[in-house]
GROMACS .gro file of N, CA and C in nm:
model
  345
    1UNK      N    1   0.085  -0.119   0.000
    1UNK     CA    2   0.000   0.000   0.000
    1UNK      C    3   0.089   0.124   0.000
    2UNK      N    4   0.078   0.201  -0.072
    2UNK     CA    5   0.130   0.293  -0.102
    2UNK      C    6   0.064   0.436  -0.015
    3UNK      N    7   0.191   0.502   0.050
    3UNK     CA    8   0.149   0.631   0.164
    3UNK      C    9   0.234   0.700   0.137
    4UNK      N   10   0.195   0.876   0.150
    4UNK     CA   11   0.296   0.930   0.125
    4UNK      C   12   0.215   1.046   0.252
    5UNK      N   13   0.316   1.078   0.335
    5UNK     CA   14   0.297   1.163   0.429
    5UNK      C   15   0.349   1.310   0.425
    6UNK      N   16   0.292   1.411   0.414
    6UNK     CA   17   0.371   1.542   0.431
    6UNK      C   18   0.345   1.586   0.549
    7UNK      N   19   0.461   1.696   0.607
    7UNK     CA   20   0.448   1.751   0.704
    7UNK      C   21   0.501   1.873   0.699
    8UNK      N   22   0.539   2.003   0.789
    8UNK     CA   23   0.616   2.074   0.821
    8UNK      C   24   0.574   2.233   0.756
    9UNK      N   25   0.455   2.208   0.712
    9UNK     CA   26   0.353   2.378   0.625
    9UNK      C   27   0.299   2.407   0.793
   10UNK      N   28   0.248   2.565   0.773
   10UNK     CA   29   0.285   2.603   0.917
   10UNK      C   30   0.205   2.810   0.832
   11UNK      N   31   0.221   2.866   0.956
   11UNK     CA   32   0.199   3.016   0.902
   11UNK      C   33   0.356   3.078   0.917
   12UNK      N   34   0.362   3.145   0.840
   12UNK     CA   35   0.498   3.216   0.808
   12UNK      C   36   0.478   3.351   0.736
   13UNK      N   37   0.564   3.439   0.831
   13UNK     CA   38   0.595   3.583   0.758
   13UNK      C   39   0.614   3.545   0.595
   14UNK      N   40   0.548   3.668   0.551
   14UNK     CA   41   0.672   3.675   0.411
   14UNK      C   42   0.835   3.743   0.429
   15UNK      N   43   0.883   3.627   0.321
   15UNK     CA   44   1.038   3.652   0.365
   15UNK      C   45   1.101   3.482   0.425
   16UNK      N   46   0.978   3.447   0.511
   16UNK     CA   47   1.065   3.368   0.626
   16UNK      C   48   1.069   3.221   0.502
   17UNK      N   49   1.092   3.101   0.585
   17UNK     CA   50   1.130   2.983   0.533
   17UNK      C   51   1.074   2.856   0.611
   18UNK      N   52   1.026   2.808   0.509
   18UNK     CA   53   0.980   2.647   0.567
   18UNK      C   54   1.043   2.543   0.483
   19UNK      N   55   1.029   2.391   0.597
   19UNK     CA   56   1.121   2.311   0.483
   19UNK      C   57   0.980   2.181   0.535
   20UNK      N   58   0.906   2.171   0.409
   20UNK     CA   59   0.854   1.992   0.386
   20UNK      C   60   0.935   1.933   0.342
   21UNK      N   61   0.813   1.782   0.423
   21UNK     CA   62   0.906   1.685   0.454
   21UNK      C   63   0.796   1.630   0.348
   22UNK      N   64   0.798   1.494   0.301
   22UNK     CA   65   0.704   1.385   0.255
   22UNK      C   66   0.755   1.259   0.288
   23UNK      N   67   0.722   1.176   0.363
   23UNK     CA   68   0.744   1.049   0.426
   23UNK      C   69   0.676   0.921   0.311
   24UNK      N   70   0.752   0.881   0.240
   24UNK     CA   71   0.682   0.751   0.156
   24UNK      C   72   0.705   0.602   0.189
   25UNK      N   73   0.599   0.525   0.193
   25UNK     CA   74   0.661   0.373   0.181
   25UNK      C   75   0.529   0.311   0.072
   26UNK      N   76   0.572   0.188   0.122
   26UNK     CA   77   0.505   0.087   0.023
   26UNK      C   78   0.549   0.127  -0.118
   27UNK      N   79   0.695   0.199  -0.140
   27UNK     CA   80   0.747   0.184  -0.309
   27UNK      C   81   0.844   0.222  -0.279
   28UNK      N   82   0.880   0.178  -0.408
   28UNK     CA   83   1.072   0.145  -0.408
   28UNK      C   84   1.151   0.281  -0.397
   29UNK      N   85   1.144   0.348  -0.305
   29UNK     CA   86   1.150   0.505  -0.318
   29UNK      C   87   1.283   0.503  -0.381
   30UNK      N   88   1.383   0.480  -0.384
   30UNK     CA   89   1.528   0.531  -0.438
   30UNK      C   90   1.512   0.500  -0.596
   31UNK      N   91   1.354   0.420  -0.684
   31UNK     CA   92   1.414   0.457  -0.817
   31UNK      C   93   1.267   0.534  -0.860
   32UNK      N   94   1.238   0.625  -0.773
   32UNK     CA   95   1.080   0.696  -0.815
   32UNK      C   96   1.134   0.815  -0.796
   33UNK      N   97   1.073   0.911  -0.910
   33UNK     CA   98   1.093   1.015  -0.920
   33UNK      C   99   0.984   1.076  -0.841
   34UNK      N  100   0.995   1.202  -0.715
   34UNK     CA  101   0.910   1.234  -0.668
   34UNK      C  102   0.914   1.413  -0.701
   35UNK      N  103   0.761   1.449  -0.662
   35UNK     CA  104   0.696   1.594  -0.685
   35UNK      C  105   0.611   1.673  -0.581
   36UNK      N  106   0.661   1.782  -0.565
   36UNK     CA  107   0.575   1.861  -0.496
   36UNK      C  108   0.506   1.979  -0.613
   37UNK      N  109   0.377   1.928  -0.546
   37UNK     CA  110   0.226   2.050  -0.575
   37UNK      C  111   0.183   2.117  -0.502
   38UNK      N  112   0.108   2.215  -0.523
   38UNK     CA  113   0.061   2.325  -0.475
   38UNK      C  114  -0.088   2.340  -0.522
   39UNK      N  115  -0.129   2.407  -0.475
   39UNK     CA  116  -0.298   2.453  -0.499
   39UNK      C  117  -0.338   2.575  -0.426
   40UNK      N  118  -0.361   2.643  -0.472
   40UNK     CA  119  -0.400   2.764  -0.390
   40UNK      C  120  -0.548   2.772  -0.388
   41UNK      N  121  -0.611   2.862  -0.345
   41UNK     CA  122  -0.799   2.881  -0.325
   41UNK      C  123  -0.820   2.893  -0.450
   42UNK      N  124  -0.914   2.836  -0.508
   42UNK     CA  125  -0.943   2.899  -0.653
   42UNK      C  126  -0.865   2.863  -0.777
   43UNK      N  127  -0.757   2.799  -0.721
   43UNK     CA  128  -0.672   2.766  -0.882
   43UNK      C  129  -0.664   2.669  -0.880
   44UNK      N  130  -0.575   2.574  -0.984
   44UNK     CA  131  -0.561   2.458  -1.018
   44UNK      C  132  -0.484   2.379  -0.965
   45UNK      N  133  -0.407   2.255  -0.941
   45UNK     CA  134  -0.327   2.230  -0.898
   45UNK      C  135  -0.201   2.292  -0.989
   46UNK      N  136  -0.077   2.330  -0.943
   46UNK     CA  137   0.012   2.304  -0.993
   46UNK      C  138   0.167   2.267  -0.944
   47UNK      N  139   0.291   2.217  -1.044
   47UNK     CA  140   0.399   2.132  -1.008
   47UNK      C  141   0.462   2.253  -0.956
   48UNK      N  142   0.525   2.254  -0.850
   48UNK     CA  143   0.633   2.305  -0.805
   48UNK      C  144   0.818   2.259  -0.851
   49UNK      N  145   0.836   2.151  -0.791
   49UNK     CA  146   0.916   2.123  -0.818
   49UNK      C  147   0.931   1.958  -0.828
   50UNK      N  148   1.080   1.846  -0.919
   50UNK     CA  149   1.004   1.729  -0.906
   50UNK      C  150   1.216   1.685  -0.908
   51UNK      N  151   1.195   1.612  -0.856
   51UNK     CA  152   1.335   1.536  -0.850
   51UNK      C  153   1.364   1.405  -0.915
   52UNK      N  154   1.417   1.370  -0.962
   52UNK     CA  155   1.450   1.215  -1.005
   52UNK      C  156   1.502   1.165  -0.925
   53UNK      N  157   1.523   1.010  -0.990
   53UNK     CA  158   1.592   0.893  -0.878
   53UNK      C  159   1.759   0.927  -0.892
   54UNK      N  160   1.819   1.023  -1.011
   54UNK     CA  161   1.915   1.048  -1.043
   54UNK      C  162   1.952   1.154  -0.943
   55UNK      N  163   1.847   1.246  -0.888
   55UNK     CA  164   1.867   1.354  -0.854
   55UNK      C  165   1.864   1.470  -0.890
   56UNK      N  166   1.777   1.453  -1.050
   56UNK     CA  167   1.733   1.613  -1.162
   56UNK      C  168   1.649   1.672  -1.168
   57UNK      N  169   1.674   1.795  -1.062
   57UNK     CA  170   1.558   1.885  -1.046
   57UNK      C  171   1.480   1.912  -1.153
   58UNK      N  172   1.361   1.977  -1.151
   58UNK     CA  173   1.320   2.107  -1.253
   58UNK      C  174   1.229   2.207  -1.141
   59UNK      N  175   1.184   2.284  -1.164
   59UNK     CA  176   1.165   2.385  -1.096
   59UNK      C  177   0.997   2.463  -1.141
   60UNK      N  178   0.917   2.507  -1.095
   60UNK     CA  179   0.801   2.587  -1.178
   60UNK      C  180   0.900   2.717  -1.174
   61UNK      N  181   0.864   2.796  -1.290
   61UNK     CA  182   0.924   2.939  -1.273
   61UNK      C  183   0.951   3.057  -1.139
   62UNK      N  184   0.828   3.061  -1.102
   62UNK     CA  185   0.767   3.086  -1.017
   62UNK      C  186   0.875   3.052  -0.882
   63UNK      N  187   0.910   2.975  -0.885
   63UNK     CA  188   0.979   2.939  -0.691
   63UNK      C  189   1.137   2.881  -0.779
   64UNK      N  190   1.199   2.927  -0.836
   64UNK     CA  191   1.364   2.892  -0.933
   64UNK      C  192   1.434   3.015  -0.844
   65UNK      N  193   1.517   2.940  -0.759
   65UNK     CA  194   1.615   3.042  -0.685
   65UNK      C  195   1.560   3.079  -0.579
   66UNK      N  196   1.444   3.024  -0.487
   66UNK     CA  197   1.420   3.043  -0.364
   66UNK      C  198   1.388   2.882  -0.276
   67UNK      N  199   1.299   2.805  -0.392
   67UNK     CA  200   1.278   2.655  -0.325
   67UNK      C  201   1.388   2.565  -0.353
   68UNK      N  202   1.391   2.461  -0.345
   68UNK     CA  203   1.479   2.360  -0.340
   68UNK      C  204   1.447   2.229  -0.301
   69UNK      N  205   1.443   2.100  -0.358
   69UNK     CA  206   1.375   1.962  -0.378
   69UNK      C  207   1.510   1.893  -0.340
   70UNK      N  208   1.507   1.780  -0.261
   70UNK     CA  209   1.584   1.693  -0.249
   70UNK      C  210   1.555   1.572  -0.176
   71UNK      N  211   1.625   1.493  -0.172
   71UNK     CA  212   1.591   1.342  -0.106
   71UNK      C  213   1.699   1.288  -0.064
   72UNK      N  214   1.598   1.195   0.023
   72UNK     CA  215   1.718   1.116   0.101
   72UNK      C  216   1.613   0.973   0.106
   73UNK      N  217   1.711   0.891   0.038
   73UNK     CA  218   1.695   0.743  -0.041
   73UNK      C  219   1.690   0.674   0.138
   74UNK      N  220   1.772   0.669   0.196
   74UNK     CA  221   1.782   0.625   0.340
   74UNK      C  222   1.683   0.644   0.380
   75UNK      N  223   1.560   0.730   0.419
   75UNK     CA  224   1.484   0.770   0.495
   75UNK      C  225   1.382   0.751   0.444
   76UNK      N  226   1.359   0.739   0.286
   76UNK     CA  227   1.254   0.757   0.166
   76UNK      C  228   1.178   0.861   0.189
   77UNK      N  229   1.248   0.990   0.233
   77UNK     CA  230   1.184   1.081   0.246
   77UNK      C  231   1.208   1.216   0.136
   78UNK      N  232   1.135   1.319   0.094
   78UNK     CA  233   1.195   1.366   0.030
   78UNK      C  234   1.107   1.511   0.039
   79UNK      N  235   1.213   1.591   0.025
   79UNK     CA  236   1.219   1.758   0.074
   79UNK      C  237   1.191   1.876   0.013
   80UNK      N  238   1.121   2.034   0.059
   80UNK     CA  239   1.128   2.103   0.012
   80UNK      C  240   1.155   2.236   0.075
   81UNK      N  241   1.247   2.257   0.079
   81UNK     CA  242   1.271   2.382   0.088
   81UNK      C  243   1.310   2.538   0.082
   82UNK      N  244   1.144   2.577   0.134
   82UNK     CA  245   1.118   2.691   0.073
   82UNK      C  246   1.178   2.845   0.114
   83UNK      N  247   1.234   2.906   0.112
   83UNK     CA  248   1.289   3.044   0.133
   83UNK      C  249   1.235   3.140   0.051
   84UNK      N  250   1.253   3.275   0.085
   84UNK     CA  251   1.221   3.442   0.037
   84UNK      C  252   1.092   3.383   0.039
   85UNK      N  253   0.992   3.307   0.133
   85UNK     CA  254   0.870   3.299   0.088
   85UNK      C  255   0.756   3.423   0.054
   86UNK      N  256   0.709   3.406  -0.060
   86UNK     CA  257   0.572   3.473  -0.086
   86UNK      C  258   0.457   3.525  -0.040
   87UNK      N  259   0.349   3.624  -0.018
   87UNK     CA  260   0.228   3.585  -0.037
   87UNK      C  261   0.142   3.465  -0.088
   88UNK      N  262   0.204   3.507  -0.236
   88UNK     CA  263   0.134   3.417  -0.387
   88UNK      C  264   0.150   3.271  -0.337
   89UNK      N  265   0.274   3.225  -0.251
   89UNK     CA  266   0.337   3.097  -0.221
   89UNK      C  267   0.224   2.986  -0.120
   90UNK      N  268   0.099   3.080  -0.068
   90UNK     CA  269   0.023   3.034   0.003
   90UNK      C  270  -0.061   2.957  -0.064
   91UNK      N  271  -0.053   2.826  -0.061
   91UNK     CA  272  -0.118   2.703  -0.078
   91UNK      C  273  -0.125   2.591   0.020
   92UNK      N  274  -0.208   2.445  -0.040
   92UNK     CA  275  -0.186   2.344   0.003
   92UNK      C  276  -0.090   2.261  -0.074
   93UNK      N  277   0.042   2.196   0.013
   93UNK     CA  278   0.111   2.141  -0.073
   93UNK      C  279   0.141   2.033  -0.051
   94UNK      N  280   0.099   1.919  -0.173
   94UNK     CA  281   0.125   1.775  -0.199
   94UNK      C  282   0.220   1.720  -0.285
   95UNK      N  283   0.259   1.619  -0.220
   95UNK     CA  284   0.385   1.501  -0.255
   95UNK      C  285   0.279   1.478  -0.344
   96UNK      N  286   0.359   1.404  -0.416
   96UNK     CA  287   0.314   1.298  -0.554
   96UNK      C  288   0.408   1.197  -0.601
   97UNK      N  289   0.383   1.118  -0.664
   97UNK     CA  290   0.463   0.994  -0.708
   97UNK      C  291   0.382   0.922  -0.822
   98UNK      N  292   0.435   0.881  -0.897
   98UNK     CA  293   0.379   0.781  -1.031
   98UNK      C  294   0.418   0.685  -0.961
   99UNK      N  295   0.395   0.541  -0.969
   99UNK     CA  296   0.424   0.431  -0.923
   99UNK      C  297   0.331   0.313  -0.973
  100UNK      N  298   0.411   0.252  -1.166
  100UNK     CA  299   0.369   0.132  -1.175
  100UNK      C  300   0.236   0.176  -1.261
  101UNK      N  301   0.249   0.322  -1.319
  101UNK     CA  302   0.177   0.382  -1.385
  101UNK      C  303   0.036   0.448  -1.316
  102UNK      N  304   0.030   0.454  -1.195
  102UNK     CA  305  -0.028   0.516  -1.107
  102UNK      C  306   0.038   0.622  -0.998
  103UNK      N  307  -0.037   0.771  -1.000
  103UNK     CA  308  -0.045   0.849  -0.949
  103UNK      C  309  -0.107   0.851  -0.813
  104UNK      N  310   0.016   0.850  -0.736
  104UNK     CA  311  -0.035   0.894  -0.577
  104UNK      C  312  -0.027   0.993  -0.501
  105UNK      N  313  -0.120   1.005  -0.405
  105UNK     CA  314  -0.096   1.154  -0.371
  105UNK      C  315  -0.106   1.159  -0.243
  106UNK      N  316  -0.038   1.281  -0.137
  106UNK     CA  317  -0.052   1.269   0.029
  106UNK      C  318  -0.147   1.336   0.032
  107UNK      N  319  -0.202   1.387   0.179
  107UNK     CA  320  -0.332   1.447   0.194
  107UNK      C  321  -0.303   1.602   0.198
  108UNK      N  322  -0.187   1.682   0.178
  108UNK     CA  323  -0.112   1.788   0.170
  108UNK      C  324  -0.067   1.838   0.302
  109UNK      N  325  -0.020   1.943   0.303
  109UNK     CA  326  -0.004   2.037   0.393
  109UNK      C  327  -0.004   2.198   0.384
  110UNK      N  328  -0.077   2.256   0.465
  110UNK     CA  329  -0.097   2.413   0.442
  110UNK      C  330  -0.008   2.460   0.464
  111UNK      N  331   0.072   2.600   0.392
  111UNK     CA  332   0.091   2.673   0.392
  111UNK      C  333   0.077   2.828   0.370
  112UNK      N  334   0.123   2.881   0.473
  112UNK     CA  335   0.035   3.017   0.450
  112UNK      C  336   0.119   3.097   0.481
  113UNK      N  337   0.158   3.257   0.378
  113UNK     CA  338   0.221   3.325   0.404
  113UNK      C  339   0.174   3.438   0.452
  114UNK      N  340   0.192   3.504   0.556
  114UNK     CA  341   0.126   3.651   0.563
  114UNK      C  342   0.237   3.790   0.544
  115UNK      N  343   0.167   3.900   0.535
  115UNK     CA  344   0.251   4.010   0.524
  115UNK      C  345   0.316   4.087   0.589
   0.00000   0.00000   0.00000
């Protein structure tokens, strides 16, 4: 069974910094490429950032030079952290994973920036 846990969204100044976590099991985490999403009130989902099993970022425009994606194969956990945070940056944000041609998803975590 496949779980993917996030944690660590919280209220935060703008400016300040948070770092998610996403906790996965039930898959082979060291050869799955994993992703963090976002959703804000009213909009769509969208990708933030997504890492490979290699370790090859990509980035949404939007958060290039303030967030940062990484993992740790040991822990099967895998990271985001966010700095110079936003207003705009205030969403709910979910792990994701393909796995075996299925899309999984955690239950997110809020984040919220104020001014």
């Amino acid at each position: 069974q496949v779980q993917l846990v996030e944690s660590g969204g919280g209220l935060v100044q703008a400016g300040g910094s948070l770092r998610l976590s996403c906790a996965a099991s039930g898959i082979i985490f060291s050869i799955n490429a994993m992703g963090w999403y976002r959703q804000a009130p009213g909009k769509q989902r969208e990708l933030v950032a997504a890492i490979t099993s290699v370790d090859k970022t990509n980035y949404a425009d939007s958060v290039k030079g303030r967030f940062t994606i990484s993992r740790d194969n040991a822990k099967n956990t895998v990271y985001l952290q966010m700095n110079g945070l936003k207003q705009e940056d205030t969403a709910v944000y979910y792990c994701n994973t393909n796995y075996y041609g299925r899309d999984y998803w955690g239950e997110g975590t809020l984040v919220t920036v104020s001014s």
